[in-house]
Amino acid sequence: MTTRTVYGACPHDCPDTCALQVTVENERVVKVQGRAEHPSTHGALCTKVSRYPERTYHPERVLHPLKRVGRKTEAPRFVQVSWAEALADIAARLKDIAARDPQAIQPYSYAGTMGLIQGEAMAGRLWNALGAARLDRTICASAGGTALAATYGHKLGMHTRHFAGAKLIVIWGSNSIASNLHFWTYANQARREGAKLVCIDPRKTETADKCHQHIALLPGTDGALALGLMHELIRNDWLDHDYIERHLDGWPELRGKALDWPPERVAEVCGITADEVRGLARDYATLQPAAIRMNYGLQRVRGGGNAVRLIALLPCLTGAWRHPSGGVLLSSSGWFAPYKNPELERPDLLAGRQPRMVNMSTIGDALLAEASPAFGPRIEALVVYNSNPVAVAPESPKVVRGFQREDLFTVVLEHFMTDTADLADYVLPATTQLEHLDVHTAYGHTDVLMNQPAIAPLGEAKPNSQIFRELAAALGLDHPALRETDEELVAQAFTAEIDLGLLRTQGWQPLPIPEAPFAEGGFRTPNGRAQAAGADFVPNYESVQSAPELAARYPLAMISPPARNFLNSSFVNVKSLRDIEGEPLIEMHADDAAARGLADGSLVAAFNDRGRYVARLKVSPRARPGVVNGLGVWWRKLGPRGTNVNEVTHQRLTDMGNAPAFYDCLVQIEAA
């Protein structure tokens, strides 16, 4: 028996970007572990990624090209074809469309892998050379990212490891135990050393269970709470006037707005008590250093961008940035910008063309749109990779109707027959992280990582990069940039400060970031000062305050936080993980269930004007009164009636970043 160890990196859309140690016996992966030597991973992996061999060797893995036979409105039927046949047919179809207007070809991808090579490096080159439509990749983080850029100049924040030294940690909109495990390790260390942990979340999460205090505000009211905290900081003069004077622009405007939000007003809007507002403000001012860990759930509402801005400004008011263990973290991805090659996707291949941009969050409307001067040509072809839009995009009834168009030519690169693959014309087998080369940045720490392939591709699976190389050749696109190997792409991914030799031998390299990066200001804004102008509370599209008639018909706010053992729609088909989750659930407070005569364990329907989602009811203290939790994101075909929670979400966009407002959603619940 031969045994070897290969170093890798977790590819998934998670802040932790763990360093992996892969054990291979007789050319089969037998174990995936976190590397103990990596400072952030420190030997621990989440339950999901530790099951990665089960996912890679899954009996339902797509290992050969598949071609649809039958109509898209029927049960999916596919036949196996050769790569040569698939590529020739796909290229012929795309050539025909491109001859009329290449903007009718729409790529659709997101973060099925966060790798630079298997993500967009070669794919972006192909679309640029072809002149295909561009994709505005907004579905997860663009509201918060745009907010951080407006406030601090980029997506920047404190070091995760320094949360261990904080005296107060506010975990805002994050179920960190499930979605940010390694941050939780540092938060737990701080708690053992006397720090107070406060969780702010509409749902009583597993993280809230472990904190000293849980503030269960209504969805979409985070900005109001932030203004209320500022009100109390001002009223009690818990301010660092020197830091404000030297490092913050727009303070008089922000101060005026905050003074309009006394605790009583905040309590009414947020559905909490005035004492909770006062107490949190006092703790934030007096338990120093104080650190805030935001996550992206809180920005998935109409006012999500402004909410992130207001929360991000809090450490400027108290001078928390002066301490390594003070400040705020939503994303650290901006720290990598100076070290990444902005030309990796070769925008020069556009040759001056400016193709239209389609927002991935409104793909349902886009696929149903006719040609017009405002929209451009009708979408005739869709190439999906690293994403499962039929499951994850909002307002899925429209998404499904769009994908079911018989005149839409759809190609999907996948590991499994997902909801999206079921509606494809061709499904092309892609490699998993254990089978290809890649390099990674992160958004929860500041290390660059490399992923080495541990095994040869299974079956006829190919890396995304190779599929796009071969598709470019079949299309007759012969630019040298479309033929470069993965090794050549890796060599171009970063500036010279990133040592590829070190990545190959050690597996990671830290960036040189100051321990307290904004102790003396120096934000990435043009003048180096944080920017507060314009930040304000923006209410939900769907709430009692903004839409009272709608709220009378649909009185329950629904959020759709991720199930603990899934990552978006990934891992849903891993049996051991699905066995833990059980089945699609809607959590509801006992008072709301009793008012509707609904029993725990019964099938219920959440519905509104957009659709109807059926799932099992769990009467649970994890739901606060007036809010129901539709845990996601299950594949639609695994739901009791072939739907998931996105049946009832809408396609309206956030105040900043053109992102989806998944958690800005009113429903009613009844027996199914």
Coordinates of C-alpha atoms in Angstrom, one line a residue, residues 305 344 455 480:
G305 CA -25.9 48.2 2.6
L344 CA -5.8 37.6 -15.0
I455 CA -5.8 12.4 -7.3
P480 CA -2.6 32.3 -27.0

